[in-house]
Amino acid sequence: MTENPLAQPPRPTAIPAGWYPDPRGSTQRRWWDGNAWTHALETPPPVTPGYANLPGPTVSRAPSPSAPTVRRAIVGDAVPDTSLPTRRQLRDAAAVSEIQRQFAGEAPAYSMGPEVTATQQPQSSFAAQQFATAADPTTDDAPTHPQMTEDPAGVIDSSVVSTIAPAPVTEAPVHTFAQTFAPVPAAAPVSANTFAERERADVERSERERAESLRRAELGAAELEAQRLETVRLDAERAEAERAEAVRAEAARIDAARIAARAEEALLIERAERVKQAAVQRAAQAAAAAQALATPVVDQYHPFGMTPTIRTGTLAPPTTVSTAAAWLFSLLPAVFVGVEFGIATYLPEFYTPFSQGGTAFVLVIAAIALAFADRRQLTQSGHTVTASPFWIVFTPAVYLFARAVRTTGQTGRAGASWAPLLVFAVVAAAAVAAYYVTPMAERIATLFA
């Protein structure tokens, strides 16, 4: 039974100094001095692919839904490809070469550089390094330049160095740097069966991502549908509220118009009633005026040969010519004599010319007041023309004479009009006679002697 050579420990190798792809990911190449990376960089020349005839696995991974569709040149594919190799193709080719080298027990041969000694241990293997650093499946298929890890031993095999990159040189660049980069230790080599598992894991992960994307899309669609339904519901509620508000506004407008119409109708009715009442009043006044013009006013008795007085118009003739003020006015001489007699009899010490003058002044003021009162009473009785109260300045008898003339002309009643004047004349004569026939005259004469 042959022992599996893959289970044997890797043989010690040493990477010679030379130019290798920059492990930091730049498009330039970095100088490896045999122990560590330096700061020296150079632009690599164009590379011709040399991996098409290398044997390799035939398992391919389905691209993820989010990865771009790129034609992949699988190792062993008979179709020629002029594009640059992908990272997966480089990993597959390097892993197959590493497995074949370990199985055959051969060490890589380099055209330049120090020889490999048995005491040196390999820093890394390509398969272990690739599985130690899991790459994103969505970017593994993008074509790019060959990239290297920090340890060139895990990336480039001695059998494919001449086809992938220029042969390393043993001379260091002119400029050296004190700072170096220590390579990362690599893991143990992995068998070729792990690549199929890796492919299946990538496919399963792609399926999970696709299912997750579909689930998120379904959730997003459900959420959008819920939002749309909510928006439709809110729009319907808003439209219903607007319609209700419009109906309320229209009802309020109709009610306001109805109230305004009722108020206007009531105003028109009231105005019509007023016009009707005014027309009735005017008709009544016109009928009364026509009747007054058609029916003359004739006295019940008048002497032969006298023309009866015909009055026109609507004013009624005065009903009276006698007033209380006129009768008091006609009795003023008796009042004056009585006051003087009382003072002379009961208060002889006050009976002086000054007291007599004061009594006369008071009676004159009283006569003027009675004249104005008499005129007002005559006006209220229907007299349109009355005597002026200032006629009393000439004597009270003059006022009474003017009064009798005015009242007689308006009423035609001469007896009642001249009665106050006659009474005034009689009272005045009696007062003068009493002054001379009574002992008061002697007493008064004695007082003034």
Tab-separated table of C-alpha atoms in Angstrom:
chain	number	residue	atom	x	y	z
A	1	MET	CA	0.000	0.000	0.000
A	2	THR	CA	1.416	3.326	-1.073
A	3	GLU	CA	1.431	6.080	1.516
A	4	ASN	CA	-0.337	9.326	0.620
A	5	PRO	CA	2.381	11.850	-0.228
A	6	LEU	CA	0.041	14.757	0.638
A	7	ALA	CA	0.158	13.774	4.294
A	8	GLN	CA	3.970	14.107	4.422
A	9	PRO	CA	5.474	17.317	5.801
A	10	PRO	CA	6.573	19.829	3.165
A	11	ARG	CA	10.187	19.911	2.223
A	12	PRO	CA	12.199	22.962	3.187
A	13	THR	CA	12.468	25.598	0.478
A	14	ALA	CA	14.081	29.010	0.154
A	15	ILE	CA	12.904	31.860	-2.086
A	16	PRO	CA	15.732	33.582	-3.894
A	17	ALA	CA	16.015	37.351	-3.977
A	18	GLY	CA	14.300	39.022	-6.895
A	19	TRP	CA	11.353	41.126	-8.202
A	20	TYR	CA	7.911	39.791	-7.262
A	21	PRO	CA	4.330	41.173	-7.381
A	22	ASP	CA	3.728	43.708	-4.604
A	23	PRO	CA	1.922	41.989	-1.678
A	24	ARG	CA	0.280	45.334	-0.871
A	25	GLY	CA	-1.795	45.140	-4.038
A	26	SER	CA	-0.143	47.776	-6.249
A	27	THR	CA	0.460	47.243	-9.964
A	28	GLN	CA	4.277	47.426	-9.499
A	29	ARG	CA	6.716	44.745	-8.356
A	30	ARG	CA	8.577	44.813	-5.056
A	31	TRP	CA	12.158	43.530	-4.343
A	32	TRP	CA	12.497	40.399	-2.151
A	33	ASP	CA	16.019	40.217	-0.644
A	34	GLY	CA	15.686	36.544	0.351
A	35	ASN	CA	14.528	37.251	3.908
A	36	ALA	CA	12.038	40.158	3.790
A	37	TRP	CA	10.395	42.683	1.505
A	38	THR	CA	12.137	46.006	0.819
A	39	HIS	CA	10.954	49.438	-0.320
A	40	ALA	CA	12.323	49.022	-3.864
A	41	LEU	CA	9.601	49.082	-6.573
A	42	GLU	CA	9.627	48.778	-10.377
A	43	THR	CA	7.060	48.663	-13.152
A	44	PRO	CA	6.665	45.060	-14.444
A	45	PRO	CA	6.919	44.320	-18.182
A	46	PRO	CA	3.919	42.856	-20.075
A	47	VAL	CA	3.133	39.273	-18.999
A	48	THR	CA	2.156	36.501	-21.414
A	49	PRO	CA	-0.240	33.923	-19.902
A	50	GLY	CA	1.348	30.481	-19.569
A	51	TYR	CA	-1.239	28.553	-17.586
A	52	ALA	CA	-3.493	27.256	-20.361
A	53	ASN	CA	-1.722	23.873	-20.695
A	54	LEU	CA	-1.451	23.202	-16.964
A	55	PRO	CA	-3.570	20.364	-15.548
A	56	GLY	CA	-6.110	21.317	-12.912
A	57	PRO	CA	-9.515	20.574	-11.414
A	58	THR	CA	-12.582	20.742	-13.609
A	59	VAL	CA	-14.981	21.908	-10.896
A	60	SER	CA	-16.261	25.428	-11.517
A	61	ARG	CA	-18.214	27.656	-9.215
A	62	ALA	CA	-21.402	29.289	-10.342
A	63	PRO	CA	-21.124	33.055	-10.175
A	64	SER	CA	-23.065	34.814	-7.455
A	65	PRO	CA	-26.096	36.881	-8.488
A	66	SER	CA	-24.308	40.102	-7.684
A	67	ALA	CA	-20.993	39.243	-9.414
A	68	PRO	CA	-20.441	40.315	-13.035
A	69	THR	CA	-20.513	37.585	-15.672
A	70	VAL	CA	-16.909	37.103	-16.851
A	71	ARG	CA	-15.602	34.340	-19.022
A	72	ARG	CA	-13.353	32.177	-16.892
A	73	ALA	CA	-10.450	30.243	-18.363
A	74	ILE	CA	-10.466	27.084	-16.238
A	75	VAL	CA	-7.256	25.117	-16.117
A	76	GLY	CA	-7.557	22.259	-18.603
A	77	ASP	CA	-10.057	24.120	-20.813
A	78	ALA	CA	-9.241	23.631	-24.481
A	79	VAL	CA	-10.621	27.039	-25.481
A	80	PRO	CA	-7.798	29.589	-25.727
A	81	ASP	CA	-8.168	32.815	-23.764
A	82	THR	CA	-6.119	35.904	-24.431
A	83	SER	CA	-7.261	37.785	-21.298
A	84	LEU	CA	-5.301	37.900	-18.056
A	85	PRO	CA	-5.796	35.021	-15.581
A	86	THR	CA	-8.083	35.446	-12.604
A	87	ARG	CA	-7.022	34.903	-9.022
A	88	ARG	CA	-8.867	31.607	-8.911
A	89	GLN	CA	-7.038	30.327	-11.984
A	90	LEU	CA	-3.718	31.347	-10.470
A	91	ARG	CA	-4.624	29.637	-7.190
A	92	ASP	CA	-5.745	26.465	-8.958
A	93	ALA	CA	-2.623	26.284	-11.117
A	94	ALA	CA	-0.261	27.012	-8.228
A	95	ALA	CA	-2.041	24.524	-5.933
A	96	VAL	CA	-1.853	21.740	-8.525
A	97	SER	CA	1.809	22.480	-9.131
A	98	GLU	CA	2.508	22.482	-5.387
A	99	ILE	CA	0.726	19.150	-4.916
A	100	GLN	CA	2.576	17.583	-7.830
A	101	ARG	CA	5.876	18.896	-6.529
A	102	GLN	CA	5.284	17.513	-3.043
A	103	PHE	CA	4.062	14.201	-4.438
A	104	ALA	CA	7.127	13.849	-6.671
A	105	GLY	CA	9.507	14.945	-3.934
A	106	GLU	CA	11.124	17.573	-6.074
A	107	ALA	CA	12.254	21.011	-5.015
A	108	PRO	CA	11.756	24.072	-7.241
A	109	ALA	CA	14.692	24.926	-9.377
A	110	TYR	CA	15.554	28.567	-9.969
A	111	SER	CA	17.957	29.849	-12.494
A	112	MET	CA	19.371	32.358	-10.045
A	113	GLY	CA	19.608	32.682	-6.295
A	114	PRO	CA	21.006	30.708	-3.374
A	115	GLU	CA	20.592	26.973	-3.144
A	116	VAL	CA	18.029	25.311	-0.953
A	117	THR	CA	19.394	23.741	2.225
A	118	ALA	CA	17.826	21.073	4.363
A	119	THR	CA	17.869	23.263	7.462
A	120	GLN	CA	15.673	25.983	5.944
A	121	GLN	CA	11.939	25.640	6.557
A	122	PRO	CA	9.337	26.795	4.039
A	123	GLN	CA	7.655	30.041	4.993
A	124	SER	CA	4.308	29.233	3.375
A	125	SER	CA	2.468	27.092	0.865
A	126	PHE	CA	0.158	28.470	-1.785
A	127	ALA	CA	-2.886	26.351	-0.974
A	128	ALA	CA	-2.657	26.977	2.765
A	129	GLN	CA	-2.108	30.693	2.217
A	130	GLN	CA	-5.118	30.930	-0.087
A	131	PHE	CA	-7.423	29.077	2.335
A	132	ALA	CA	-6.071	31.097	5.251
A	133	THR	CA	-7.165	34.320	3.558
A	134	ALA	CA	-10.778	33.870	2.397
A	135	ALA	CA	-11.473	36.070	-0.588
A	136	ASP	CA	-14.804	37.590	-1.510
A	137	PRO	CA	-16.477	35.334	-4.138
A	138	THR	CA	-17.883	38.380	-5.853
A	139	THR	CA	-14.416	39.682	-6.684
A	140	ASP	CA	-12.440	36.450	-7.273
A	141	ASP	CA	-13.585	36.222	-10.874
A	142	ALA	CA	-12.485	39.708	-11.885
A	143	PRO	CA	-9.419	39.523	-14.130
A	144	THR	CA	-6.338	41.165	-12.667
A	145	HIS	CA	-2.589	40.972	-12.638
A	146	PRO	CA	-0.978	38.185	-10.621
A	147	GLN	CA	-0.873	39.213	-6.965
A	148	MET	CA	1.416	37.836	-4.298
A	149	THR	CA	1.084	37.372	-0.573
A	150	GLU	CA	3.704	38.648	1.759
A	151	ASP	CA	5.525	35.357	1.268
A	152	PRO	CA	6.402	34.719	-2.399
A	153	ALA	CA	6.888	31.042	-1.678
A	154	GLY	CA	3.144	30.577	-1.188
A	155	VAL	CA	2.264	32.260	-4.488
A	156	ILE	CA	4.790	31.389	-7.194
A	157	ASP	CA	5.992	27.857	-7.863
A	158	SER	CA	9.335	27.150	-9.449
A	159	SER	CA	7.710	25.329	-12.365
A	160	VAL	CA	5.530	28.306	-13.417
A	161	VAL	CA	7.703	31.262	-12.466
A	162	SER	CA	9.117	31.547	-15.949
A	163	THR	CA	5.630	31.692	-17.518
A	164	ILE	CA	3.988	34.102	-15.069
A	165	ALA	CA	6.688	36.626	-14.147
A	166	PRO	CA	10.221	37.467	-15.168
A	167	ALA	CA	12.945	35.369	-13.599
A	168	PRO	CA	14.205	36.794	-10.332
A	169	VAL	CA	17.657	38.282	-10.213
A	170	THR	CA	20.202	37.850	-7.466
A	171	GLU	CA	21.390	41.419	-7.525
A	172	ALA	CA	19.719	43.823	-5.161
A	173	PRO	CA	18.679	47.264	-6.440
A	174	VAL	CA	21.100	50.107	-6.155
A	175	HIS	CA	19.189	51.731	-3.311
A	176	THR	CA	18.527	49.762	-0.113
A	177	PHE	CA	16.168	50.512	2.753
A	178	ALA	CA	16.691	49.863	6.408
A	179	GLN	CA	13.065	49.065	7.052
A	180	THR	CA	11.881	45.613	5.886
A	181	PHE	CA	8.587	43.784	5.890
A	182	ALA	CA	8.508	40.393	7.594
A	183	PRO	CA	6.544	37.752	5.661
A	184	VAL	CA	3.467	36.244	7.260
A	185	PRO	CA	3.871	32.562	8.229
A	186	ALA	CA	1.713	30.266	6.113
A	187	ALA	CA	-0.475	27.373	7.168
A	188	ALA	CA	-0.049	23.713	6.289
A	189	PRO	CA	-0.927	22.535	2.754
A	190	VAL	CA	-4.483	21.433	2.071
A	191	SER	CA	-5.628	18.534	-0.096
A	192	ALA	CA	-7.235	19.039	-3.509
A	193	ASN	CA	-10.608	17.784	-2.253
A	194	THR	CA	-10.980	20.993	-0.263
A	195	PHE	CA	-11.354	22.976	-3.496
A	196	ALA	CA	-14.583	21.138	-4.349
A	197	GLU	CA	-15.852	21.808	-0.842
A	198	ARG	CA	-14.887	25.449	-1.307
A	199	GLU	CA	-16.829	25.532	-4.560
A	200	ARG	CA	-19.894	23.957	-2.930
A	201	ALA	CA	-19.662	26.403	-0.028
A	202	ASP	CA	-19.490	29.279	-2.487
A	203	VAL	CA	-22.523	27.944	-4.356
A	204	GLU	CA	-24.455	27.506	-1.110
A	205	ARG	CA	-23.496	30.988	-0.012
A	206	SER	CA	-24.602	32.365	-3.376
A	207	GLU	CA	-27.930	30.557	-2.993
A	208	ARG	CA	-28.337	31.928	0.517
A	209	GLU	CA	-27.554	35.422	-0.700
A	210	ARG	CA	-30.026	35.022	-3.555
A	211	ALA	CA	-32.700	33.756	-1.155
A	212	GLU	CA	-31.960	36.621	1.238
A	213	SER	CA	-32.201	39.085	-1.637
A	214	LEU	CA	-35.530	37.574	-2.698
A	215	ARG	CA	-36.795	37.664	0.883
A	216	ARG	CA	-35.765	41.296	1.252
A	217	ALA	CA	-37.377	42.096	-2.087
A	218	GLU	CA	-40.599	40.377	-0.958
A	219	LEU	CA	-40.497	42.240	2.363
A	220	GLY	CA	-39.832	45.493	0.520
A	221	ALA	CA	-42.705	44.798	-1.871
A	222	ALA	CA	-45.019	43.947	1.040
A	223	GLU	CA	-43.964	47.090	2.864
A	224	LEU	CA	-44.463	49.184	-0.263
A	225	GLU	CA	-47.888	47.626	-0.780
A	226	ALA	CA	-48.783	48.350	2.847
A	227	GLN	CA	-47.601	51.924	2.454
A	228	ARG	CA	-49.579	52.252	-0.777
A	229	LEU	CA	-52.718	50.894	0.892
A	230	GLU	CA	-52.194	53.254	3.841
A	231	THR	CA	-51.753	56.170	1.442
A	232	VAL	CA	-54.907	55.170	-0.429
A	233	ARG	CA	-56.807	54.927	2.861
A	234	LEU	CA	-55.554	58.318	4.035
A	235	ASP	CA	-56.423	59.856	0.657
A	236	ALA	CA	-59.910	58.355	0.843
A	237	GLU	CA	-60.407	59.659	4.390
A	238	ARG	CA	-59.132	63.091	3.367
A	239	ALA	CA	-61.443	63.139	0.338
A	240	GLU	CA	-64.388	62.050	2.495
A	241	ALA	CA	-63.601	64.782	5.033
A	242	GLU	CA	-63.359	67.346	2.243
A	243	ARG	CA	-66.703	66.208	0.816
A	244	ALA	CA	-68.331	66.408	4.261
A	245	GLU	CA	-66.868	69.870	4.789
A	246	ALA	CA	-68.134	70.949	1.370
A	247	VAL	CA	-71.616	69.598	2.194
A	248	ARG	CA	-71.627	71.458	5.527
A	249	ALA	CA	-70.472	74.657	3.853
A	250	GLU	CA	-73.170	74.324	1.176
A	251	ALA	CA	-75.834	73.691	3.836
A	252	ALA	CA	-74.661	76.727	5.801
A	253	ARG	CA	-74.737	78.823	2.630
A	254	ILE	CA	-78.263	77.629	1.815
A	255	ASP	CA	-79.431	78.384	5.371
A	256	ALA	CA	-77.882	81.853	5.219
A	257	ALA	CA	-79.534	82.504	1.854
A	258	ARG	CA	-82.898	81.296	3.209
A	259	ILE	CA	-82.597	83.535	6.279
A	260	ALA	CA	-81.620	86.504	4.107
A	261	ALA	CA	-84.590	85.836	1.808
A	262	ARG	CA	-86.957	85.697	4.779
A	263	ALA	CA	-85.561	88.936	6.193
A	264	GLU	CA	-85.877	90.640	2.819
A	265	GLU	CA	-89.439	89.364	2.447
A	266	ALA	CA	-90.368	90.687	5.904
A	267	LEU	CA	-88.787	94.040	5.042
A	268	LEU	CA	-90.762	94.230	1.794
A	269	ILE	CA	-93.993	93.376	3.613
A	270	GLU	CA	-93.347	96.036	6.245
A	271	ARG	CA	-92.543	98.592	3.556
A	272	ALA	CA	-95.742	97.713	1.691
A	273	GLU	CA	-97.768	98.146	4.886
A	274	ARG	CA	-96.223	101.549	5.470
A	275	VAL	CA	-96.980	102.617	1.897
A	276	LYS	CA	-100.554	101.387	2.300
A	277	GLN	CA	-101.062	103.269	5.564
A	278	ALA	CA	-99.596	106.444	4.069
A	279	ALA	CA	-101.932	106.125	1.081
A	280	VAL	CA	-104.933	105.673	3.397
A	281	GLN	CA	-103.933	108.731	5.430
A	282	ARG	CA	-103.480	110.829	2.313
A	283	ALA	CA	-106.863	109.690	0.997
A	284	ALA	CA	-108.544	110.578	4.298
A	285	GLN	CA	-106.913	113.993	4.362
A	286	ALA	CA	-107.933	114.645	0.752
A	287	ALA	CA	-111.531	113.611	1.488
A	288	ALA	CA	-111.682	115.869	4.541
A	289	ALA	CA	-110.282	118.797	2.570
A	290	ALA	CA	-112.775	118.238	-0.247
A	291	GLN	CA	-115.666	118.075	2.208
A	292	ALA	CA	-114.513	121.260	3.935
A	293	LEU	CA	-114.344	123.078	0.600
A	294	ALA	CA	-117.739	121.796	-0.520
A	295	THR	CA	-119.634	122.666	2.712
A	296	PRO	CA	-119.552	126.393	3.676
A	297	VAL	CA	-119.757	127.382	7.348
A	298	VAL	CA	-122.887	129.535	7.873
A	299	ASP	CA	-123.993	131.048	11.144
A	300	GLN	CA	-127.316	129.870	12.540
A	301	TYR	CA	-128.641	133.443	12.785
A	302	HIS	CA	-127.503	136.642	11.181
A	303	PRO	CA	-129.231	140.017	10.675
A	304	PHE	CA	-130.815	140.903	7.372
A	305	GLY	CA	-128.455	142.378	4.840
A	306	MET	CA	-125.246	140.922	6.362
A	307	THR	CA	-123.075	138.565	4.371
A	308	PRO	CA	-122.193	135.441	6.312
A	309	THR	CA	-118.514	134.746	6.891
A	310	ILE	CA	-117.242	131.773	4.907
A	311	ARG	CA	-114.185	130.097	6.354
A	312	THR	CA	-111.928	127.767	4.415
A	313	GLY	CA	-109.238	125.435	5.516
A	314	THR	CA	-108.959	122.786	8.186
A	315	LEU	CA	-108.333	125.032	11.261
A	316	ALA	CA	-111.225	125.289	13.706
A	317	PRO	CA	-112.161	128.783	15.091
A	318	PRO	CA	-111.084	129.694	18.673
A	319	THR	CA	-113.437	128.372	21.298
A	320	THR	CA	-112.917	131.001	24.066
A	321	VAL	CA	-111.732	134.575	24.628
A	322	SER	CA	-111.688	134.638	28.435
A	323	THR	CA	-108.610	133.601	30.440
A	324	ALA	CA	-107.758	133.616	34.134
A	325	ALA	CA	-104.762	135.873	33.496
A	326	ALA	CA	-107.007	138.501	31.839
A	327	TRP	CA	-109.398	138.601	34.792
A	328	LEU	CA	-106.554	138.894	37.331
A	329	PHE	CA	-105.066	141.636	35.184
A	330	SER	CA	-108.360	143.581	35.332
A	331	LEU	CA	-108.421	143.363	39.179
A	332	LEU	CA	-104.917	144.841	39.707
A	333	PRO	CA	-106.232	148.361	40.743
A	334	ALA	CA	-108.274	146.843	43.562
A	335	VAL	CA	-105.233	144.840	44.699
A	336	PHE	CA	-103.121	148.006	44.796
A	337	VAL	CA	-105.697	149.904	46.868
A	338	GLY	CA	-106.147	147.020	49.282
A	339	VAL	CA	-102.388	146.680	49.896
A	340	GLU	CA	-102.004	150.385	50.509
A	341	PHE	CA	-104.969	150.470	52.900
A	342	GLY	CA	-103.621	147.574	54.902
A	343	ILE	CA	-100.174	149.118	55.291
A	344	ALA	CA	-101.637	152.480	56.311
A	345	THR	CA	-103.978	150.892	58.817
A	346	TYR	CA	-101.907	148.190	60.429
A	347	LEU	CA	-98.356	149.327	59.711
A	348	PRO	CA	-98.479	153.090	59.670
A	349	GLU	CA	-94.769	153.385	60.407
A	350	PHE	CA	-94.027	151.641	57.035
A	351	TYR	CA	-96.480	153.715	55.047
A	352	THR	CA	-94.009	155.940	53.263
A	353	PRO	CA	-93.531	157.128	49.678
A	354	PHE	CA	-90.826	154.466	49.278
A	355	SER	CA	-93.228	151.677	50.274
A	356	GLN	CA	-95.857	153.036	47.918
A	357	GLY	CA	-93.371	153.108	45.008
A	358	GLY	CA	-92.229	149.570	45.804
A	359	THR	CA	-95.824	148.335	45.818
A	360	ALA	CA	-96.471	149.972	42.444
A	361	PHE	CA	-93.285	148.399	40.916
A	362	VAL	CA	-94.285	144.931	42.113
A	363	LEU	CA	-97.741	145.324	40.621
A	364	VAL	CA	-96.269	146.432	37.258
A	365	ILE	CA	-94.060	143.294	37.137
A	366	ALA	CA	-97.098	141.183	38.005
A	367	ALA	CA	-99.110	142.874	35.238
A	368	ILE	CA	-96.400	142.070	32.619
A	369	ALA	CA	-96.283	138.426	33.757
A	370	LEU	CA	-100.072	138.163	33.558
A	371	ALA	CA	-100.022	139.653	30.033
A	372	PHE	CA	-97.574	136.949	28.789
A	373	ALA	CA	-99.663	134.233	30.504
A	374	ASP	CA	-102.816	135.570	28.864
A	375	ARG	CA	-101.187	135.506	25.395
A	376	ARG	CA	-100.034	131.888	25.865
A	377	GLN	CA	-103.507	130.765	26.954
A	378	LEU	CA	-105.114	132.471	23.953
A	379	THR	CA	-102.654	130.740	21.583
A	380	GLN	CA	-103.470	127.373	23.112
A	381	SER	CA	-107.190	128.102	22.619
A	382	GLY	CA	-106.675	128.521	18.857
A	383	HIS	CA	-106.010	132.247	18.438
A	384	THR	CA	-103.496	132.831	15.648
A	385	VAL	CA	-103.114	136.597	16.306
A	386	THR	CA	-102.869	138.051	19.852
A	387	ALA	CA	-101.987	141.433	21.377
A	388	SER	CA	-98.372	142.070	22.339
A	389	PRO	CA	-97.712	142.098	26.114
A	390	PHE	CA	-95.541	145.216	25.715
A	391	TRP	CA	-98.678	147.341	25.242
A	392	ILE	CA	-98.763	147.428	29.064
A	393	VAL	CA	-95.943	149.966	29.019
A	394	PHE	CA	-98.451	152.643	28.108
A	395	THR	CA	-100.936	151.556	30.878
A	396	PRO	CA	-102.774	148.321	31.514
A	397	ALA	CA	-105.911	149.717	29.914
A	398	VAL	CA	-104.100	150.027	26.541
A	399	TYR	CA	-103.155	146.299	26.616
A	400	LEU	CA	-106.733	145.290	27.441
A	401	PHE	CA	-108.020	147.442	24.582
A	402	ALA	CA	-105.648	145.808	22.031
A	403	ARG	CA	-106.576	142.375	23.367
A	404	ALA	CA	-110.297	143.027	22.900
A	405	VAL	CA	-109.763	144.127	19.291
A	406	ARG	CA	-107.722	140.980	18.376
A	407	THR	CA	-110.065	138.482	19.981
A	408	THR	CA	-113.168	140.075	18.526
A	409	GLY	CA	-111.758	139.924	14.991
A	410	GLN	CA	-111.030	136.173	15.277
A	411	THR	CA	-114.075	134.969	17.177
A	412	GLY	CA	-116.706	137.602	16.473
A	413	ARG	CA	-117.696	137.588	20.162
A	414	ALA	CA	-117.475	141.254	21.174
A	415	GLY	CA	-119.066	140.974	24.611
A	416	ALA	CA	-116.646	138.427	25.961
A	417	SER	CA	-113.708	140.226	24.373
A	418	TRP	CA	-114.446	143.635	25.929
A	419	ALA	CA	-115.493	142.376	29.390
A	420	PRO	CA	-111.984	142.461	30.998
A	421	LEU	CA	-111.482	146.070	29.919
A	422	LEU	CA	-114.803	147.124	31.427
A	423	VAL	CA	-114.053	145.363	34.724
A	424	PHE	CA	-110.635	147.055	34.896
A	425	ALA	CA	-112.229	150.489	34.406
A	426	VAL	CA	-114.835	149.912	37.129
A	427	VAL	CA	-112.288	148.646	39.681
A	428	ALA	CA	-109.941	151.543	39.004
A	429	ALA	CA	-112.741	154.074	39.474
A	430	ALA	CA	-113.830	152.431	42.720
A	431	ALA	CA	-110.295	152.534	44.053
A	432	VAL	CA	-109.926	156.226	43.334
A	433	ALA	CA	-113.281	156.974	44.964
A	434	ALA	CA	-112.394	154.989	48.034
A	435	TYR	CA	-109.176	156.902	48.354
A	436	TYR	CA	-111.028	160.134	48.680
A	437	VAL	CA	-114.131	159.149	50.695
A	438	THR	CA	-112.595	157.030	53.419
A	439	PRO	CA	-110.766	158.324	56.533
A	440	MET	CA	-107.651	156.814	55.077
A	441	ALA	CA	-107.313	159.909	52.996
A	442	GLU	CA	-107.187	162.100	56.024
A	443	ARG	CA	-104.716	159.795	57.703
A	444	ILE	CA	-102.569	159.765	54.649
A	445	ALA	CA	-102.772	163.533	54.419
A	446	THR	CA	-101.784	163.792	58.071
A	447	LEU	CA	-98.795	161.569	57.479
A	448	PHE	CA	-97.581	163.696	54.624
A	449	ALA	CA	-98.319	167.046	56.455
